[in-house]
Tab-separated table of C-alpha atoms and ligand atoms in Angstrom:
chain	number	residue	atom	x	y	z
A	1092	MET	CA	110.883	89.152	-13.427
A	1093	THR	CA	114.924	88.169	-13.471
A	1094	ALA	CA	116.435	85.635	-14.990
A	1095	THR	CA	116.789	83.502	-12.523
A	1096	SER	CA	113.066	83.632	-11.077
A	1097	PHE	CA	112.020	82.780	-14.805
A	1098	SER	CA	113.815	79.694	-14.984
A	1099	VAL	CA	112.545	78.371	-11.551
A	1100	VAL	CA	109.252	78.974	-13.232
A	1101	LEU	CA	110.295	77.092	-16.307
A	1102	LEU	CA	111.391	74.527	-13.807
A	1103	LEU	CA	108.454	73.729	-11.900
A	1104	PRO	CA	106.247	71.847	-13.898
A	1105	LEU	CA	109.717	69.702	-14.922
A	1106	LEU	CA	110.407	68.861	-11.148
A	1107	ALA	CA	106.693	67.908	-10.441
A	1108	SER	CA	106.707	65.638	-12.960
A	1109	ALA	CA	109.955	63.827	-12.284
A	1110	ALA	CA	110.777	60.670	-10.456
A	1111	PRO	CA	111.349	61.325	-7.200
A	1112	PHE	CA	114.114	59.742	-5.015
A	1113	PRO	CA	113.878	56.456	-3.882
A	1114	CYS	CA	111.956	56.334	-0.559
A	1115	GLU	CA	114.304	53.479	0.370
A	1116	THR	CA	116.982	56.137	0.525
A	1117	LEU	CA	115.296	58.392	3.322
A	1118	ALA	CA	116.243	55.472	5.804
A	1119	LYS	CA	119.732	56.945	5.896
A	1120	PHE	CA	118.396	60.646	6.181
A	1121	VAL	CA	119.804	62.060	8.916
A	1122	LEU	CA	118.255	64.867	11.022
A	1123	PRO	CA	118.663	65.977	14.633
A	1124	ASP	CA	117.371	64.370	17.029
A	1125	THR	CA	115.746	62.131	15.259
A	1126	SER	CA	115.624	58.031	14.361
A	1127	ILE	CA	114.255	57.088	11.143
A	1128	THR	CA	112.803	53.985	11.621
A	1129	LEU	CA	111.096	53.012	8.580
A	1130	ALA	CA	111.192	54.420	4.788
A	1131	GLN	CA	109.361	51.962	2.508
A	1132	SER	CA	107.511	53.144	-0.397
A	1133	VAL	CA	104.243	51.397	-0.438
A	1134	GLY	CA	102.023	50.414	-3.556
A	1135	ALA	CA	98.671	51.449	-4.403
A	1136	GLY	CA	95.760	50.040	-2.133
A	1137	GLY	CA	99.062	48.398	0.029
A	1138	PHE	CA	98.432	49.799	3.173
A	1139	THR	CA	97.584	48.568	6.254
A	1140	VAL	CA	97.891	49.726	9.972
A	1141	PRO	CA	100.337	48.349	11.993
A	1142	ALA	CA	99.464	45.677	14.514
A	1143	GLY	CA	97.651	46.694	17.641
A	1144	TYR	CA	96.925	50.218	16.242
A	1145	ARG	CA	94.544	51.937	18.529
A	1146	PRO	CA	92.388	55.214	16.928
A	1147	GLY	CA	92.710	58.325	18.140
A	1148	PRO	CA	89.875	60.244	19.796
A	1149	GLY	CA	87.841	61.048	17.239
A	1150	ASP	CA	88.907	58.988	14.348
A	1151	PRO	CA	87.005	56.470	12.947
A	1152	GLN	CA	87.215	53.178	14.098
A	1153	ALA	CA	87.190	49.549	13.154
A	1154	THR	CA	84.891	49.475	9.731
A	1155	ALA	CA	85.246	53.063	8.815
A	1156	LEU	CA	88.741	53.681	9.582
A	1157	ALA	CA	89.123	50.799	7.352
A	1158	ALA	CA	86.855	52.163	4.236
A	1159	ALA	CA	89.151	55.432	4.966
A	1160	LEU	CA	92.569	53.254	4.149
A	1161	LYS	CA	91.268	51.727	0.729
A	1162	GLU	CA	92.674	52.237	-2.525
A	1163	LEU	CA	95.482	54.743	-1.340
A	1164	PRO	CA	97.449	55.874	-4.054
A	1165	PRO	CA	101.377	54.710	-3.857
A	1166	PHE	CA	103.402	56.764	-1.502
A	1167	CYS	CA	106.580	56.755	-0.005
A	1168	ARG	CA	105.814	55.919	3.750
A	1169	VAL	CA	108.087	57.154	6.542
A	1170	ALA	CA	108.403	56.815	10.266
A	1171	ALA	CA	110.545	58.626	12.597
A	1172	THR	CA	111.192	58.909	16.113
A	1173	LEU	CA	111.851	62.532	17.387
A	1174	LYS	CA	113.849	62.948	20.841
A	1175	PRO	CA	114.296	66.532	21.438
A	1176	THR	CA	114.321	66.097	25.145
A	1177	PRO	CA	115.753	63.248	27.126
A	1178	ASP	CA	111.648	62.153	27.603
A	1179	SER	CA	110.360	62.251	24.637
A	1180	ASP	CA	109.027	59.577	22.630
A	1181	ILE	CA	107.566	61.275	19.403
A	1182	LYS	CA	106.495	59.066	16.665
A	1183	VAL	CA	105.850	60.617	13.411
A	1184	GLU	CA	104.819	59.574	10.120
A	1185	ILE	CA	105.337	61.283	6.763
A	1186	TRP	CA	103.948	59.841	3.720
A	1187	LEU	CA	105.206	61.501	0.134
A	1188	PRO	CA	102.689	60.813	-3.077
A	1189	GLU	CA	105.441	59.263	-5.575
A	1190	ALA	CA	103.176	60.624	-8.371
A	1191	ASN	CA	100.711	62.961	-8.837
A	1192	TRP	CA	102.305	65.430	-5.965
A	1193	ASN	CA	100.506	68.834	-5.246
A	1194	ARG	CA	103.252	70.157	-4.424
A	1195	LYS	CA	102.176	70.903	-0.791
A	1196	TYR	CA	101.972	70.085	2.358
A	1197	GLN	CA	99.146	68.973	4.934
A	1198	ALA	CA	99.806	68.294	8.567
A	1199	VAL	CA	97.281	66.970	10.090
A	1200	GLY	CA	95.453	67.287	14.079
A	1201	ASN	CA	94.572	64.840	16.617
A	1202	GLY	CA	91.658	64.494	18.990
A	1203	GLY	CA	91.877	64.762	22.655
A	1204	TRP	CA	95.265	63.446	24.597
A	1205	ALA	CA	96.159	61.797	21.354
A	1206	GLY	CA	98.649	59.396	21.336
A	1207	SER	CA	98.083	57.969	18.190
A	1208	ILE	CA	99.122	58.468	14.680
A	1209	SER	CA	95.955	59.767	12.466
A	1210	TYR	CA	95.728	57.978	9.319
A	1211	SER	CA	92.454	58.420	8.239
A	1212	ALA	CA	93.503	61.905	8.118
A	1213	MET	CA	96.938	61.241	6.701
A	1214	ALA	CA	95.473	59.404	4.029
A	1215	GLN	CA	92.683	61.897	3.041
A	1216	ALA	CA	95.144	64.085	2.640
A	1217	LEU	CA	97.023	61.729	0.412
A	1218	ARG	CA	94.398	61.368	-1.660
A	1219	ASN	CA	94.131	65.034	-2.354
A	1220	GLY	CA	97.449	64.952	-3.648
A	1221	TYR	CA	99.438	66.119	-0.369
A	1222	ALA	CA	102.777	65.183	1.347
A	1223	THR	CA	101.118	64.712	4.304
A	1224	SER	CA	102.525	64.094	8.553
A	1225	SER	CA	100.492	63.091	11.151
A	1226	THR	CA	102.703	62.764	15.261
A	1227	ASP	CA	101.279	60.528	18.155
A	1228	THR	CA	102.406	63.597	20.209
A	1229	GLY	CA	104.845	61.971	22.354
A	1230	HIS	CA	102.888	59.022	23.676
A	1231	SER	CA	100.968	56.047	22.989
A	1232	THR	CA	98.579	55.568	26.144
A	1233	ALA	CA	94.959	56.522	25.843
A	1234	GLY	CA	93.962	59.863	28.221
A	1235	GLY	CA	96.541	62.362	29.894
A	1236	SER	CA	98.090	59.597	32.798
A	1237	PHE	CA	101.531	60.027	30.061
A	1238	ALA	CA	101.734	63.810	31.679
A	1239	LEU	CA	101.867	62.243	35.380
A	1240	GLY	CA	105.902	62.799	36.579
A	1241	HIS	CA	106.443	63.939	32.678
A	1242	PRO	CA	106.242	67.524	32.435
A	1243	GLU	CA	108.597	67.138	28.791
A	1244	LYS	CA	106.008	64.761	27.982
A	1245	LEU	CA	103.459	67.381	28.688
A	1246	ILE	CA	105.082	70.077	26.531
A	1247	ASP	CA	105.575	67.248	24.024
A	1248	PHE	CA	101.910	66.908	23.709
A	1249	ALA	CA	101.128	70.946	24.361
A	1250	TRP	CA	102.844	72.172	21.004
A	1251	ARG	CA	106.467	70.910	20.864
A	1252	SER	CA	105.645	67.180	18.984
A	1253	GLU	CA	103.336	68.964	16.166
A	1254	HIS	CA	106.126	71.844	15.867
A	1255	GLU	CA	108.942	69.104	15.626
A	1256	MET	CA	106.766	66.868	13.041
A	1257	THR	CA	106.756	69.817	10.699
A	1258	LEU	CA	110.258	70.646	10.739
A	1259	LYS	CA	110.902	67.116	9.982
A	1260	ALA	CA	108.196	66.305	7.024
A	1261	LYS	CA	109.383	69.633	5.288
A	1262	ALA	CA	112.899	68.368	5.191
A	1263	ALA	CA	111.719	64.619	4.261
A	1264	ILE	CA	109.510	66.778	1.521
A	1265	LYS	CA	112.555	68.519	0.318
A	1266	ALA	CA	115.497	65.426	0.151
A	1267	PHE	CA	113.025	63.315	-1.842
A	1268	TYR	CA	111.164	65.807	-4.388
A	1269	GLY	CA	114.419	68.154	-4.296
A	1270	ASP	CA	112.535	71.082	-3.464
A	1271	ASP	CA	110.688	72.645	-0.422
A	1272	PRO	CA	106.634	72.515	-0.683
A	1273	LYS	CA	104.885	75.362	-2.095
A	1274	LEU	CA	102.570	75.796	0.793
A	1275	SER	CA	102.059	74.006	3.639
A	1276	TYR	CA	98.469	73.733	5.548
A	1277	TRP	CA	97.521	72.482	8.920
A	1278	VAL	CA	94.091	71.073	9.333
A	1279	GLY	CA	92.608	69.867	12.680
A	1280	CYS	CA	89.699	69.874	14.621
A	1281	SER	CA	88.918	69.552	18.330
A	1282	SER	CA	92.884	68.980	19.936
A	1283	GLY	CA	93.672	69.223	16.010
A	1284	GLY	CA	92.167	72.974	16.503
A	1285	LYS	CA	94.300	73.823	19.574
A	1286	GLN	CA	97.060	72.595	17.870
A	1287	GLY	CA	96.462	74.721	14.839
A	1288	LEU	CA	96.037	77.959	16.963
A	1289	LYS	CA	99.387	76.901	18.876
A	1290	GLU	CA	101.034	76.756	15.505
A	1291	ALA	CA	99.682	79.943	14.502
A	1292	GLN	CA	100.441	81.568	17.599
A	1293	ARG	CA	103.709	80.391	18.655
A	1294	PHE	CA	105.301	79.046	15.109
A	1295	PRO	CA	103.912	81.763	12.572
A	1296	ASP	CA	106.309	81.121	9.485
A	1297	ASP	CA	105.019	76.948	9.755
A	1298	PHE	CA	101.997	77.488	7.614
A	1299	ASP	CA	100.454	79.430	5.269
A	1300	GLY	CA	96.753	78.574	6.329
A	1301	ILE	CA	95.719	76.585	9.259
A	1302	VAL	CA	91.696	75.053	9.474
A	1303	ALA	CA	90.881	75.220	13.066
A	1304	GLY	CA	87.746	73.536	13.922
A	1305	ALA	CA	86.370	73.588	17.542
A	1306	PRO	CA	89.466	74.195	19.137
A	1307	VAL	CA	89.779	73.392	23.002
A	1308	LEU	CA	91.838	76.883	22.741
A	1309	ASN	CA	91.395	76.942	26.550
A	1310	TRP	CA	91.402	73.495	27.841
A	1311	THR	CA	92.120	74.559	31.597
A	1312	HIS	CA	88.489	76.455	31.409
A	1313	ARG	CA	86.538	73.787	29.573
A	1314	SER	CA	87.792	71.485	32.072
A	1315	ILE	CA	86.528	74.287	34.777
A	1316	GLU	CA	83.251	73.826	32.988
A	1317	ALA	CA	83.045	70.126	32.603
A	1318	MET	CA	83.305	69.856	36.997
A	1319	TRP	CA	80.457	72.866	36.966
A	1320	ILE	CA	78.284	70.093	35.648
A	1321	ALA	CA	79.651	67.242	37.009
A	1322	GLN	CA	78.717	68.358	40.555
A	1323	GLY	CA	75.409	69.572	39.581
A	1324	ALA	CA	74.273	66.597	37.515
A	1325	LEU	CA	76.526	63.843	38.901
A	1326	LYS	CA	77.447	64.307	42.758
A	1327	GLU	CA	73.691	63.640	43.860
A	1328	PRO	CA	71.783	60.410	42.367
A	1329	ALA	CA	68.984	63.077	42.413
A	1330	SER	CA	70.094	65.194	40.396
A	1331	TYR	CA	71.002	62.922	37.341
A	1332	ILE	CA	70.049	63.618	34.273
A	1333	PRO	CA	68.221	60.308	32.589
A	1334	PRO	CA	69.802	59.956	29.045
A	1335	GLU	CA	66.422	58.340	28.073
A	1336	LYS	CA	65.078	62.493	29.181
A	1337	TYR	CA	67.311	64.281	26.245
A	1338	PRO	CA	65.112	64.050	23.744
A	1339	LEU	CA	62.280	65.619	25.815
A	1340	ILE	CA	64.212	68.608	27.112
A	1341	HIS	CA	65.579	69.211	23.135
A	1342	GLN	CA	62.015	69.320	22.020
A	1343	ALA	CA	60.749	71.574	24.461
A	1344	ALA	CA	64.573	73.500	23.234
A	1345	ILE	CA	63.872	73.205	20.015
A	1346	ALA	CA	60.098	74.375	20.586
A	1347	ALA	CA	61.066	77.548	22.740
A	1348	CYS	CA	63.957	79.162	20.462
A	1349	ASP	CA	63.799	77.619	16.956
A	1350	GLN	CA	61.630	80.637	15.210
A	1351	LYS	CA	63.772	82.813	17.204
A	1352	ASP	CA	65.836	82.712	13.820
A	1353	GLY	CA	63.775	83.728	11.459
A	1354	LEU	CA	63.103	80.379	10.150
A	1355	LYS	CA	61.024	77.361	12.085
A	1356	ASP	CA	63.219	74.129	10.448
A	1357	GLY	CA	64.263	72.179	13.794
A	1358	ILE	CA	67.489	74.063	13.928
A	1359	ILE	CA	68.176	76.897	16.282
A	1360	SER	CA	70.804	79.263	14.626
A	1361	ASP	CA	71.117	80.995	16.924
A	1362	PRO	CA	71.297	79.906	20.152
A	1363	GLU	CA	72.940	83.880	21.509
A	1364	ARG	CA	69.267	84.467	21.451
A	1365	CYS	CA	67.653	81.609	23.247
A	1366	ASN	CA	66.943	81.713	27.189
A	1367	PHE	CA	65.110	78.503	27.152
A	1368	ASP	CA	64.067	77.398	31.097
A	1369	PRO	CA	63.287	73.935	31.326
A	1370	GLY	CA	61.509	74.880	34.641
A	1371	VAL	CA	58.663	74.200	31.830
A	1372	LEU	CA	59.519	70.281	32.292
A	1373	GLU	CA	59.452	70.510	36.028
A	1374	CYS	CA	56.420	67.199	36.920
A	1375	LYS	CA	53.446	68.401	38.505
A	1376	ASP	CA	51.273	65.795	39.219
A	1377	GLY	CA	53.391	63.261	40.944
A	1378	SER	CA	54.613	61.703	37.704
A	1379	ASP	CA	58.018	61.642	36.373
A	1380	GLN	CA	57.188	60.282	33.214
A	1381	GLN	CA	58.018	63.058	30.140
A	1382	CYS	CA	58.885	65.198	33.125
A	1383	LEU	CA	61.697	66.305	35.167
A	1384	THR	CA	61.791	66.450	38.828
A	1385	HIS	CA	62.991	69.355	40.320
A	1386	PRO	CA	66.136	68.388	40.940
A	1387	GLN	CA	66.656	67.586	37.347
A	1388	VAL	CA	65.501	70.970	36.504
A	1389	GLU	CA	68.135	71.976	38.427
A	1390	ALA	CA	70.513	70.135	37.083
A	1391	VAL	CA	69.778	70.926	33.219
A	1392	ARG	CA	69.641	74.733	34.057
A	1393	ARG	CA	73.116	74.604	35.465
A	1394	ILE	CA	74.540	73.146	31.614
A	1395	TYR	CA	72.426	75.647	30.210
A	1396	THR	CA	74.314	79.045	32.546
A	1397	PRO	CA	78.197	79.507	32.397
A	1398	PRO	CA	80.163	78.461	35.777
A	1399	GLN	CA	80.715	81.747	37.819
A	1400	ASN	CA	83.501	82.389	40.589
A	1401	PRO	CA	81.326	82.011	43.739
A	1402	GLY	CA	83.449	84.650	44.944
A	1403	THR	CA	84.316	87.557	42.753
A	1404	GLY	CA	81.619	86.372	39.998
A	1405	GLU	CA	83.784	86.147	37.105
A	1406	GLN	CA	82.225	84.334	34.558
A	1407	LEU	CA	84.861	81.129	34.008
A	1408	SER	CA	83.756	79.161	30.978
A	1409	PRO	CA	80.951	79.831	28.501
A	1410	ARG	CA	77.780	77.096	28.412
A	1411	PHE	CA	76.882	74.677	26.497
A	1412	GLU	CA	74.232	75.401	24.475
A	1413	PRO	CA	70.408	74.737	23.752
A	1414	GLY	CA	69.515	72.461	21.262
A	1415	SER	CA	72.679	70.300	22.570
A	1416	GLU	CA	70.763	67.635	24.192
A	1417	LEU	CA	71.032	64.760	22.369
A	1418	ALA	CA	74.712	65.137	22.425
A	1419	TRP	CA	74.887	65.894	26.403
A	1420	ARG	CA	75.780	62.140	27.226
A	1421	PRO	CA	79.740	63.150	27.184
A	1422	ILE	CA	79.290	65.633	29.836
A	1423	ALA	CA	76.453	64.710	32.008
A	1424	GLY	CA	75.887	60.791	31.401
A	1425	GLY	CA	78.200	59.827	34.399
A	1426	PRO	CA	79.149	58.202	36.224
A	1427	ASP	CA	82.642	60.708	36.304
A	1428	PRO	CA	82.592	63.948	34.450
A	1429	PHE	CA	84.160	64.761	31.273
A	1430	ALA	CA	87.070	62.559	30.769
A	1431	ALA	CA	89.984	64.588	28.944
A	1432	ALA	CA	88.736	67.177	32.089
A	1433	ASN	CA	88.838	64.684	35.005
A	1434	ASP	CA	92.340	63.565	33.454
A	1435	TYR	CA	93.331	67.134	33.216
A	1436	PHE	CA	93.143	67.830	36.591
A	1437	LYS	CA	94.097	64.370	38.054
A	1438	TYR	CA	97.363	63.862	35.772
A	1439	VAL	CA	98.204	67.863	35.537
A	1440	VAL	CA	97.013	70.262	37.814
A	1441	PHE	CA	96.382	68.073	40.989
A	1442	ARG	CA	99.459	65.122	39.936
A	1443	ASP	CA	97.172	63.146	41.451
A	1444	PRO	CA	95.455	59.497	40.019
A	1445	ASN	CA	93.354	59.206	42.971
A	1446	TRP	CA	92.213	63.011	43.237
A	1447	ASP	CA	88.408	62.899	42.898
A	1448	TRP	CA	86.248	65.270	41.076
A	1449	ARG	CA	83.635	65.737	43.947
A	1450	ASN	CA	85.741	68.378	46.193
A	1451	PHE	CA	86.666	70.292	43.291
A	1452	ASN	CA	86.469	73.476	44.343
A	1453	LEU	CA	85.306	76.017	41.779
A	1454	ASP	CA	87.507	79.442	43.372
A	1455	THR	CA	90.764	78.108	45.047
A	1456	ASP	CA	90.987	75.234	41.881
A	1457	ALA	CA	90.198	76.952	38.976
A	1458	ALA	CA	92.725	79.711	40.058
A	1459	LEU	CA	95.361	76.656	40.755
A	1460	ALA	CA	94.508	75.522	37.317
A	1461	ASP	CA	95.461	78.647	35.517
A	1462	ARG	CA	98.726	79.095	36.907
A	1463	VAL	CA	99.821	75.438	36.117
A	1464	ASP	CA	98.863	75.827	32.597
A	1465	ASP	CA	100.086	79.211	32.417
A	1466	GLY	CA	100.063	78.818	28.577
A	1467	THR	CA	101.531	75.442	27.950
A	1468	ILE	CA	98.415	73.572	26.957
A	1469	ASN	CA	96.065	76.463	26.039
A	1470	ALA	CA	96.269	78.299	22.733
A	1471	ALA	CA	94.542	81.694	24.185
A	1472	SER	CA	96.272	84.395	22.880
A	1473	ALA	CA	94.987	86.521	20.455
A	1474	ASP	CA	98.006	87.840	19.156
A	1475	LEU	CA	98.289	86.374	15.721
A	1476	LYS	CA	99.982	89.113	14.128
A	1477	ARG	CA	103.277	87.928	13.249
A	1478	PHE	CA	101.102	84.819	11.271
A	1479	VAL	CA	99.368	87.699	9.484
A	1480	ALA	CA	102.685	89.038	8.502
A	1481	HIS	CA	103.499	86.169	7.205
A	1482	GLN	CA	100.181	85.961	4.768
A	1483	GLY	CA	98.957	83.400	6.868
A	1484	LYS	CA	94.995	82.657	6.507
A	1485	LEU	CA	92.930	80.842	9.293
A	1486	ILE	CA	89.644	79.965	9.167
A	1487	LEU	CA	87.864	78.532	12.370
A	1488	TYR	CA	84.633	76.622	12.476
A	1489	HIS	CA	82.339	75.896	15.791
A	1490	GLY	CA	79.225	73.509	15.609
A	1491	TRP	CA	76.612	75.128	18.050
A	1492	THR	CA	75.581	71.711	19.058
A	1493	ASP	CA	79.282	70.663	20.512
A	1494	THR	CA	79.383	69.000	23.938
A	1495	ASN	CA	82.675	68.606	24.062
A	1496	ILE	CA	84.077	72.504	23.441
A	1497	THR	CA	81.786	75.457	24.178
A	1498	PRO	CA	80.714	76.831	21.035
A	1499	GLN	CA	80.635	80.316	22.399
A	1500	ALA	CA	84.525	79.857	23.432
A	1501	THR	CA	85.562	80.104	19.725
A	1502	ILE	CA	83.470	83.412	19.465
A	1503	ASP	CA	85.077	84.912	22.131
A	1504	TYR	CA	88.536	84.635	21.179
A	1505	PHE	CA	87.740	85.691	17.698
A	1506	ASN	CA	86.035	88.627	19.265
A	1507	ARG	CA	89.622	89.302	20.970
A	1508	VAL	CA	91.211	88.916	17.533
A	1509	VAL	CA	89.273	91.029	16.154
A	1510	ASP	CA	90.201	93.945	18.638
A	1511	GLN	CA	93.711	93.092	18.438
A	1512	MET	CA	93.754	93.305	14.997
A	1513	GLY	CA	91.862	96.478	14.820
A	1514	GLY	CA	88.497	95.460	13.574
A	1515	ALA	CA	86.299	93.088	11.546
A	1516	ALA	CA	87.315	94.309	8.158
A	1517	GLU	CA	90.832	94.135	9.223
A	1518	THR	CA	90.399	90.680	10.683
A	1519	ALA	CA	88.443	89.064	7.562
A	1520	GLN	CA	91.544	89.519	5.225
A	1521	SER	CA	93.369	87.059	7.584
A	1522	VAL	CA	90.660	85.454	10.178
A	1523	ARG	CA	87.075	84.058	9.542
A	1524	LEU	CA	84.962	81.883	11.726
A	1525	PHE	CA	82.163	80.256	10.937
A	1526	MET	CA	79.365	79.144	13.130
A	1527	VAL	CA	77.419	75.828	12.382
A	1528	PRO	CA	73.861	75.918	13.342
A	1529	GLY	CA	72.737	71.765	14.640
A	1530	MET	CA	76.382	70.373	14.423
A	1531	ASN	CA	77.722	68.463	17.169
A	1532	HIS	CA	81.569	68.225	18.007
A	1533	CYS	CA	83.688	67.974	14.465
A	1534	GLY	CA	81.125	66.751	12.720
A	1535	GLY	CA	76.920	65.110	13.273
A	1536	GLY	CA	74.035	66.368	14.463
A	1537	GLU	CA	70.893	67.713	12.644
A	1538	GLY	CA	72.166	70.813	11.188
A	1539	PRO	CA	74.032	70.689	7.536
A	1540	ASN	CA	77.205	69.510	8.869
A	1541	VAL	CA	79.246	68.441	5.614
A	1542	PHE	CA	81.333	70.616	3.928
A	1543	SER	CA	85.036	71.212	2.922
A	1544	MET	CA	86.928	73.623	4.944
A	1545	VAL	CA	90.144	72.741	2.893
A	1546	SER	CA	88.980	73.334	-0.483
A	1547	ALA	CA	87.969	77.145	0.673
A	1548	LEU	CA	90.870	77.511	2.861
A	1549	GLU	CA	92.907	76.705	-0.003
A	1550	ARG	CA	90.678	78.963	-2.849
A	1551	TRP	CA	91.567	82.216	-0.038
A	1552	VAL	CA	95.377	81.580	0.191
A	1553	GLU	CA	96.331	80.210	-3.460
A	1554	ASN	CA	93.592	82.284	-5.201
A	1555	GLY	CA	92.728	85.036	-3.255
A	1556	LYS	CA	88.972	84.434	-2.788
A	1557	ALA	CA	87.799	84.873	0.567
A	1558	PRO	CA	85.237	82.329	1.610
A	1559	ASP	CA	82.162	84.556	1.499
A	1560	GLN	CA	80.480	81.504	3.010
A	1561	VAL	CA	81.144	78.060	2.575
A	1562	MET	CA	78.496	75.587	1.371
A	1563	ALA	CA	77.292	72.931	3.725
A	1564	SER	CA	74.857	69.800	3.295
A	1565	HIS	CA	73.196	67.215	5.491
A	1566	LEU	CA	72.598	63.620	4.699
A	1567	THR	CA	70.578	61.141	6.201
A	1568	GLY	CA	71.121	57.660	5.061
A	1569	GLY	CA	74.027	58.907	2.360
A	1570	LYS	CA	71.465	61.074	0.981
A	1571	VAL	CA	70.980	64.832	1.370
A	1572	ASP	CA	68.674	66.229	2.402
A	1573	ARG	CA	69.345	69.753	2.879
A	1574	THR	CA	72.257	72.394	1.792
A	1575	ARG	CA	73.003	75.733	3.780
A	1576	PRO	CA	75.534	77.922	3.502
A	1577	LEU	CA	77.481	78.516	6.604
A	1578	CYS	CA	78.074	82.206	6.824
A	1579	PRO	CA	81.321	84.281	8.349
A	1580	TYR	CA	80.530	85.108	11.806
A	1581	PRO	CA	78.614	87.425	12.680
A	1582	GLN	CA	76.610	86.783	9.566
A	1583	MET	CA	74.049	84.245	9.676
A	1584	ALA	CA	72.091	82.101	7.183
A	1585	GLN	CA	68.933	84.122	6.415
A	1586	TYR	CA	66.078	82.823	4.775
A	1587	GLN	CA	64.733	84.723	1.756
A	1588	GLY	CA	61.184	83.954	2.799
A	1589	THR	CA	60.127	82.091	-0.507
A	1590	GLY	CA	61.632	78.985	-1.916
A	1591	ASP	CA	62.433	75.505	-0.301
A	1592	PRO	CA	64.312	76.140	2.872
A	1593	ASN	CA	66.098	72.900	2.919
A	1594	ASP	CA	67.918	74.134	-0.401
A	1595	ALA	CA	70.629	76.721	0.088
A	1596	ALA	CA	69.698	78.651	-3.027
A	1597	ASN	CA	67.345	80.605	-0.817
A	1598	PHE	CA	69.680	81.765	1.703
A	1599	ILE	CA	72.119	84.392	2.206
A	1600	CYS	CA	74.765	85.353	4.503
A	1601	LYS	CA	73.795	88.627	6.373
B	1944	LIG	CA1	65.425	77.606	13.342
């Protein structure tokens, strides 16, 4: 150790406890393509969302949002508008703890088409001592219509706003505390998971650790899947699956596949081994109660079947899994297809607000969509070598009963990463995937779905302790009624044969 580095080490605790620069001085901070619109010290519990604030897709609404924002510690609130191109209008917020900064930066991701600052996720990071930031990704409207006639705004959404936000947040941290963050993390699910992957692929030095949940890493093919389901379940009224029949289908799927994972616990933990055929539910005696008509059976079969190119037989997307039935409303509840996918074809691929999904062609339109995206929104590159060379750690997770993003897509991606990195052992040093049985999109569901991937990532990056398992809980009415370890794929939690199957202690990852 040199004398210089020794003195730096000694200085760090002093700097951490020293009062930062006054927040308001950041208003005069000059950064490229940036207007600072607010730099304001916010006292403990003093933050309220701006008038007219609309939480982003997947963010807590109203009461839950108010609860998430309660009792925040004092912080310096910086708001800025970034204009990396003349058509850009990227709003960002950067929140800097005024005391007890943990010397780390945590950027938080968005859901769906974004269009809103993720205050609730920022609040959680702030409460844990982080300097944090969020962006609206360059537009303030809901859905995908912003992209029409605005190719630069589409790029801002796809990856530029997140990278620009990160650069500016790090600069603001340095200006405020007089020092860089010692570590930087990205934490997101859904679009936020995709944003994290995009950062790892495109800007591998931005973050030391990334949590990417249920990443919509192939927006194009996920949207094709939506058209496949819509054409089979929504185009003809006879094929419509009434949502009140979802529980019937769910119970039949559970009955067929629950035991195949080795434990009858009401959860299909290994859907890859489940080939449930809804034909068993077909009405026999003229009744249409507690059974499915033939067209409904066909529609359900379609949801369980990966779409293929009718000409080449190429699989275009994984399926949604048996066990997910209770969460089918967004994909099969109609009257239109899954909203984010419908907007994608309207505003990005066909650039026609009047485009009608009923005319989607699985052969030619799927190929067109691939050509149009050309890696803009999609974050499907399995080459993470530069991120790994930067000592980055990536935790992926995905719920098996997710009906927004097909779970198998994340497994397929992980397997491609393993191939690129030269094998499972090599990959496990830097990238791990946790499949979550019975969890819906980014949370919820009948399986244990409450866990902290951020804590697992911190232990990995900061203490070198790779996550061999992650503890998960299921709550009913605020009370824990089941715990279970989540395991690094391809391992699964295996019941050891004795003891309470609701207690994680009786499971091992294998
Ligand atoms: Ca089971």
